[in-house]
mmCIF file of C-alpha atoms in Angstrom:
data_model
loop_
_atom_site.group_PDB
_atom_site.id
_atom_site.type_symbol
_atom_site.label_atom_id
_atom_site.label_comp_id
_atom_site.label_asym_id
_atom_site.label_seq_id
_atom_site.Cartn_x
_atom_site.Cartn_y
_atom_site.Cartn_z
ATOM 1 C CA LEU A 187 -55.935 -31.469 38.470
ATOM 2 C CA LEU A 188 -59.142 -33.445 38.024
ATOM 3 C CA ARG A 189 -58.689 -34.982 41.466
ATOM 4 C CA LEU A 190 -57.886 -31.565 42.930
ATOM 5 C CA ALA A 191 -61.053 -30.146 41.336
ATOM 6 C CA GLN A 192 -62.993 -32.779 43.304
ATOM 7 C CA SER A 193 -61.386 -31.518 46.545
ATOM 8 C CA ASP A 194 -58.979 -34.458 46.831
ATOM 9 C CA GLU A 195 -56.617 -33.356 49.598
ATOM 10 C CA LYS A 196 -54.012 -35.934 48.589
ATOM 11 C CA ALA A 197 -53.884 -34.387 45.105
ATOM 12 C CA TYR A 198 -53.468 -30.972 46.722
ATOM 13 C CA THR A 199 -50.597 -32.311 48.863
ATOM 14 C CA GLU A 200 -48.948 -33.631 45.683
ATOM 15 C CA ILE A 201 -49.278 -30.175 44.073
ATOM 16 C CA ILE A 202 -47.737 -28.581 47.165
ATOM 17 C CA ASP A 203 -44.880 -31.100 47.186
ATOM 18 C CA HIS A 204 -44.189 -30.591 43.495
ATOM 19 C CA TYR A 205 -44.641 -26.818 43.149
ATOM 20 C CA GLY A 206 -44.107 -25.413 46.654
ATOM 21 C CA SER A 207 -40.311 -25.189 46.542
ATOM 22 C CA VAL A 208 -40.344 -23.959 42.932
ATOM 23 C CA ILE A 209 -42.785 -21.175 43.784
ATOM 24 C CA TYR A 210 -40.767 -20.253 46.873
ATOM 25 C CA GLY A 211 -37.512 -20.154 44.871
ATOM 26 C CA HIS A 212 -38.979 -17.844 42.240
ATOM 27 C CA CYS A 213 -40.474 -15.569 44.878
ATOM 28 C CA LEU A 214 -37.189 -15.375 46.725
ATOM 29 C CA LEU A 215 -35.422 -14.312 43.523
ATOM 30 C CA TYR A 216 -37.784 -11.367 43.169
ATOM 31 C CA VAL A 217 -38.356 -10.164 46.716
ATOM 32 C CA LYS A 218 -35.026 -11.120 48.379
ATOM 33 C CA ASP A 219 -36.836 -11.709 51.667
ATOM 34 C CA ALA A 220 -37.366 -15.258 52.939
ATOM 35 C CA GLY A 221 -40.366 -14.380 55.098
ATOM 36 C CA LEU A 222 -42.112 -12.501 52.325
ATOM 37 C CA ALA A 223 -41.311 -15.261 49.816
ATOM 38 C CA GLU A 224 -42.856 -17.811 52.186
ATOM 39 C CA GLU A 225 -45.945 -15.650 52.616
ATOM 40 C CA ILE A 226 -46.390 -15.267 48.850
ATOM 41 C CA THR A 227 -45.875 -19.003 48.361
ATOM 42 C CA GLN A 228 -48.582 -19.804 50.906
ATOM 43 C CA ASP A 229 -50.896 -17.268 49.273
ATOM 44 C CA ILE A 230 -50.365 -18.824 45.823
ATOM 45 C CA LEU A 231 -50.916 -22.346 47.102
ATOM 46 C CA TYR A 232 -54.090 -21.222 48.854
ATOM 47 C CA SER A 233 -55.254 -19.552 45.629
ATOM 48 C CA ILE A 234 -54.719 -22.833 43.798
ATOM 49 C CA TRP A 235 -56.962 -24.560 46.338
ATOM 50 C CA LYS A 236 -59.636 -21.858 46.074
ATOM 51 C CA GLN A 237 -59.618 -22.067 42.262
ATOM 52 C CA ARG A 238 -59.408 -25.873 42.156
ATOM 53 C CA THR A 239 -62.668 -26.324 40.245
ATOM 54 C CA GLU A 240 -61.388 -24.175 37.370
ATOM 55 C CA LEU A 241 -57.952 -25.825 37.101
ATOM 56 C CA PRO A 242 -58.805 -28.789 34.836
ATOM 57 C CA SER A 243 -59.530 -26.362 31.997
ATOM 58 C CA ILE A 244 -55.947 -25.001 32.147
ATOM 59 C CA SER A 245 -53.845 -26.654 29.453
ATOM 60 C CA ASN A 246 -50.443 -25.540 30.798
ATOM 61 C CA PHE A 247 -50.651 -25.687 34.577
ATOM 62 C CA ALA A 248 -46.902 -25.196 35.086
ATOM 63 C CA GLY A 249 -47.039 -21.992 32.997
ATOM 64 C CA TYR A 250 -50.118 -20.880 34.921
ATOM 65 C CA VAL A 251 -48.316 -21.365 38.237
ATOM 66 C CA TYR A 252 -45.208 -19.608 36.939
ATOM 67 C CA ARG A 253 -47.221 -16.604 35.700
ATOM 68 C CA MET A 254 -49.128 -16.373 38.972
ATOM 69 C CA THR A 255 -45.875 -16.588 40.947
ATOM 70 C CA ARG A 256 -44.102 -13.990 38.851
ATOM 71 C CA ASN A 257 -47.008 -11.531 38.987
ATOM 72 C CA ARG A 258 -47.503 -11.824 42.728
ATOM 73 C CA ALA A 259 -43.780 -11.605 43.426
ATOM 74 C CA ILE A 260 -43.414 -8.502 41.251
ATOM 75 C CA ASN A 261 -46.406 -6.873 42.948
ATOM 76 C CA ALA A 262 -44.973 -7.698 46.367
ATOM 77 C CA PHE A 263 -41.594 -6.324 45.348
ATOM 78 C CA LYS A 264 -43.205 -3.085 44.124
ATOM 79 C CA SER A 265 -45.163 -2.791 47.368
ATOM 80 C CA LYS A 266 -42.013 -3.412 49.366
ATOM 81 C CA LEU A 267 -40.195 -0.663 47.438
ATOM 82 C CA ALA A 268 -43.071 1.750 47.888
ATOM 83 C CA ALA A 269 -43.156 1.072 51.625
ATOM 84 C CA THR A 270 -39.469 1.761 52.215
ATOM 85 C CA GLU A 271 -38.274 5.280 52.819
ATOM 86 C CA PRO A 272 -35.596 6.592 50.519
ATOM 87 C CA PRO A 273 -32.191 6.929 52.168
ATOM 88 C CA ALA A 274 -31.403 10.254 53.756
ATOM 89 C CA ASP A 275 -29.772 12.626 51.320
ATOM 90 C CA HIS A 276 -26.879 13.836 53.449
ATOM 91 C CA LEU A 277 -25.252 15.655 50.540
ATOM 92 C CA LYS A 278 -28.398 17.689 49.893
ATOM 93 C CA SER A 279 -28.681 18.696 53.561
ATOM 94 C CA TRP A 280 -24.957 19.509 53.659
ATOM 95 C CA LEU A 281 -25.310 21.725 50.558
ATOM 96 C CA HIS A 282 -27.863 23.839 52.430
ATOM 97 C CA THR A 283 -25.397 24.860 55.144
ATOM 98 C CA PRO A 284 -23.939 28.388 54.867
ATOM 99 C CA ASP A 285 -20.339 27.171 54.428
ATOM 100 C CA ALA A 286 -21.334 24.706 51.737
ATOM 101 C CA SER A 287 -23.378 27.356 49.933
ATOM 102 C CA ILE A 288 -20.345 29.634 49.776
ATOM 103 C CA GLU A 289 -18.116 26.782 48.618
ATOM 104 C CA TYR A 290 -20.656 25.742 46.026
ATOM 105 C CA LYS A 291 -20.904 29.324 44.747
ATOM 106 C CA GLN A 292 -17.105 29.540 44.491
ATOM 107 C CA LEU A 293 -17.003 26.201 42.710
ATOM 108 C CA SER A 294 -19.716 27.296 40.282
ATOM 109 C CA GLU A 295 -17.756 30.463 39.527
ATOM 110 C CA ALA A 296 -14.592 28.425 38.959
ATOM 111 C CA ILE A 297 -16.484 26.105 36.607
ATOM 112 C CA ALA A 298 -17.800 29.126 34.689
ATOM 113 C CA ARG A 299 -14.240 30.498 34.393
ATOM 114 C CA GLY A 300 -13.032 27.090 33.203
ATOM 115 C CA ILE A 301 -15.793 26.889 30.615
ATOM 116 C CA GLU A 302 -14.727 30.287 29.266
ATOM 117 C CA LEU A 303 -11.220 28.835 28.702
ATOM 118 C CA LEU A 304 -12.558 26.094 26.404
ATOM 119 C CA PRO A 305 -12.196 26.494 22.628
ATOM 120 C CA ALA A 306 -15.249 28.273 21.179
ATOM 121 C CA ARG A 307 -16.874 25.234 19.540
ATOM 122 C CA ARG A 308 -16.297 22.991 22.581
ATOM 123 C CA GLN A 309 -17.643 25.723 24.852
ATOM 124 C CA GLN A 310 -20.761 26.056 22.687
ATOM 125 C CA ILE A 311 -21.400 22.300 22.694
ATOM 126 C CA PHE A 312 -20.772 22.010 26.441
ATOM 127 C CA LYS A 313 -23.191 24.837 27.224
ATOM 128 C CA MET A 314 -25.846 23.349 24.937
ATOM 129 C CA SER A 315 -25.509 20.056 26.787
ATOM 130 C CA ARG A 316 -25.227 21.228 30.368
ATOM 131 C CA TYR A 317 -27.091 24.539 30.456
ATOM 132 C CA GLU A 318 -29.747 24.016 27.793
ATOM 133 C CA GLY A 319 -30.193 20.321 28.602
ATOM 134 C CA LEU A 320 -29.994 19.186 24.984
ATOM 135 C CA SER A 321 -29.135 15.581 24.154
ATOM 136 C CA TYR A 322 -26.069 14.722 22.078
ATOM 137 C CA GLU A 323 -28.373 13.926 19.167
ATOM 138 C CA GLU A 324 -30.179 17.280 19.407
ATOM 139 C CA ILE A 325 -26.864 19.151 19.516
ATOM 140 C CA ALA A 326 -25.547 17.166 16.545
ATOM 141 C CA GLN A 327 -28.666 18.009 14.533
ATOM 142 C CA GLN A 328 -28.576 21.711 15.404
ATOM 143 C CA LEU A 329 -24.884 22.073 14.588
ATOM 144 C CA ASN A 330 -24.959 19.642 11.655
ATOM 145 C CA ILE A 331 -22.171 17.478 13.087
ATOM 146 C CA ALA A 332 -21.875 13.824 14.059
ATOM 147 C CA LYS A 333 -23.198 12.668 17.432
ATOM 148 C CA SER A 334 -19.770 11.131 18.133
ATOM 149 C CA THR A 335 -18.194 14.563 17.602
ATOM 150 C CA VAL A 336 -20.519 16.028 20.209
ATOM 151 C CA LYS A 337 -19.621 13.235 22.611
ATOM 152 C CA ASP A 338 -15.883 13.813 22.021
ATOM 153 C CA HIS A 339 -16.259 17.546 22.694
ATOM 154 C CA ILE A 340 -18.177 16.894 25.936
ATOM 155 C CA LEU A 341 -15.608 14.361 27.123
ATOM 156 C CA GLU A 342 -12.709 16.679 26.324
ATOM 157 C CA ALA A 343 -14.478 19.548 28.084
ATOM 158 C CA LEU A 344 -15.052 17.444 31.193
ATOM 159 C CA VAL A 345 -11.445 16.239 31.241
ATOM 160 C CA PHE A 346 -10.207 19.819 30.963
ATOM 161 C CA LEU A 347 -12.632 21.171 33.561
ATOM 162 C CA ARG A 348 -11.838 18.435 36.064
ATOM 163 C CA SER A 349 -8.159 19.152 35.680
ATOM 164 C CA TYR A 350 -8.741 22.903 35.913
ATOM 165 C CA ILE A 351 -10.850 22.592 39.075
ATOM 166 C CA LYS A 352 -8.352 20.181 40.618
ATOM 167 C CA GLU A 353 -5.526 22.683 40.083
ATOM 168 C CA GLU A 354 -7.606 25.580 41.369
ATOM 169 C CA TYR A 355 -9.278 23.982 44.378
ATOM 170 C CA GLY A 356 -7.842 20.555 45.087
ATOM 171 C CA ILE A 357 -9.019 16.988 44.868
ATOM 172 C CA VAL A 358 -12.067 17.223 47.151
ATOM 173 C CA THR A 359 -13.891 19.633 44.893
ATOM 174 C CA VAL A 360 -13.374 17.408 41.864
ATOM 175 C CA SER A 361 -16.077 15.117 43.218
ATOM 176 C CA LEU A 362 -18.352 18.095 43.862
ATOM 177 C CA PHE A 363 -17.686 19.281 40.318
ATOM 178 C CA TRP A 364 -18.643 15.880 39.017
ATOM 179 C CA LEU A 365 -21.883 16.039 40.980
ATOM 180 C CA ALA A 366 -22.576 19.564 39.739
ATOM 181 C CA THR A 367 -22.005 18.708 36.079
ATOM 182 C CA HIS A 368 -23.745 15.337 36.097
ATOM 183 C CA GLY A 369 -26.704 16.411 38.209
ATOM 184 C CA ARG A 370 -28.202 18.364 35.329
#
């Protein structure tokens, strides 16, 4: 690092030889893109050269390089995610068709009928969870019961409702029911 601080190009070449592949490997783990990993690696190595006069004061150079690599790779990964468009939501566009709206309304009515067939306590807990949006813990506190009891009631309600919907409408709507009950 002392030699590098004095602009010794041979020292810089040694740093590149020693750290270049390590930096690249870490970048590739984060960004999953060879070209981007190479670009980040070059940027980091160039930064090392630009900051060469300050490097001798760093007591843990390997840790410094690792931190710099991790931070730049994470930032690049975040930028890459922000730049990509989310996948098209075909289900959402399908649900806005007239036929799907009618089917969804019928399914919702069937779910409501199924909920009415649940035992009173299970029905109450299910509605608190799905319609009021309360967590299992909040329901348990309000009803003064164990959180595991709430979970058991929800699971039993879902098993019953899936079976009920399957008998009423067939297998295809079971997946729609799942989406309707888990989308809340």
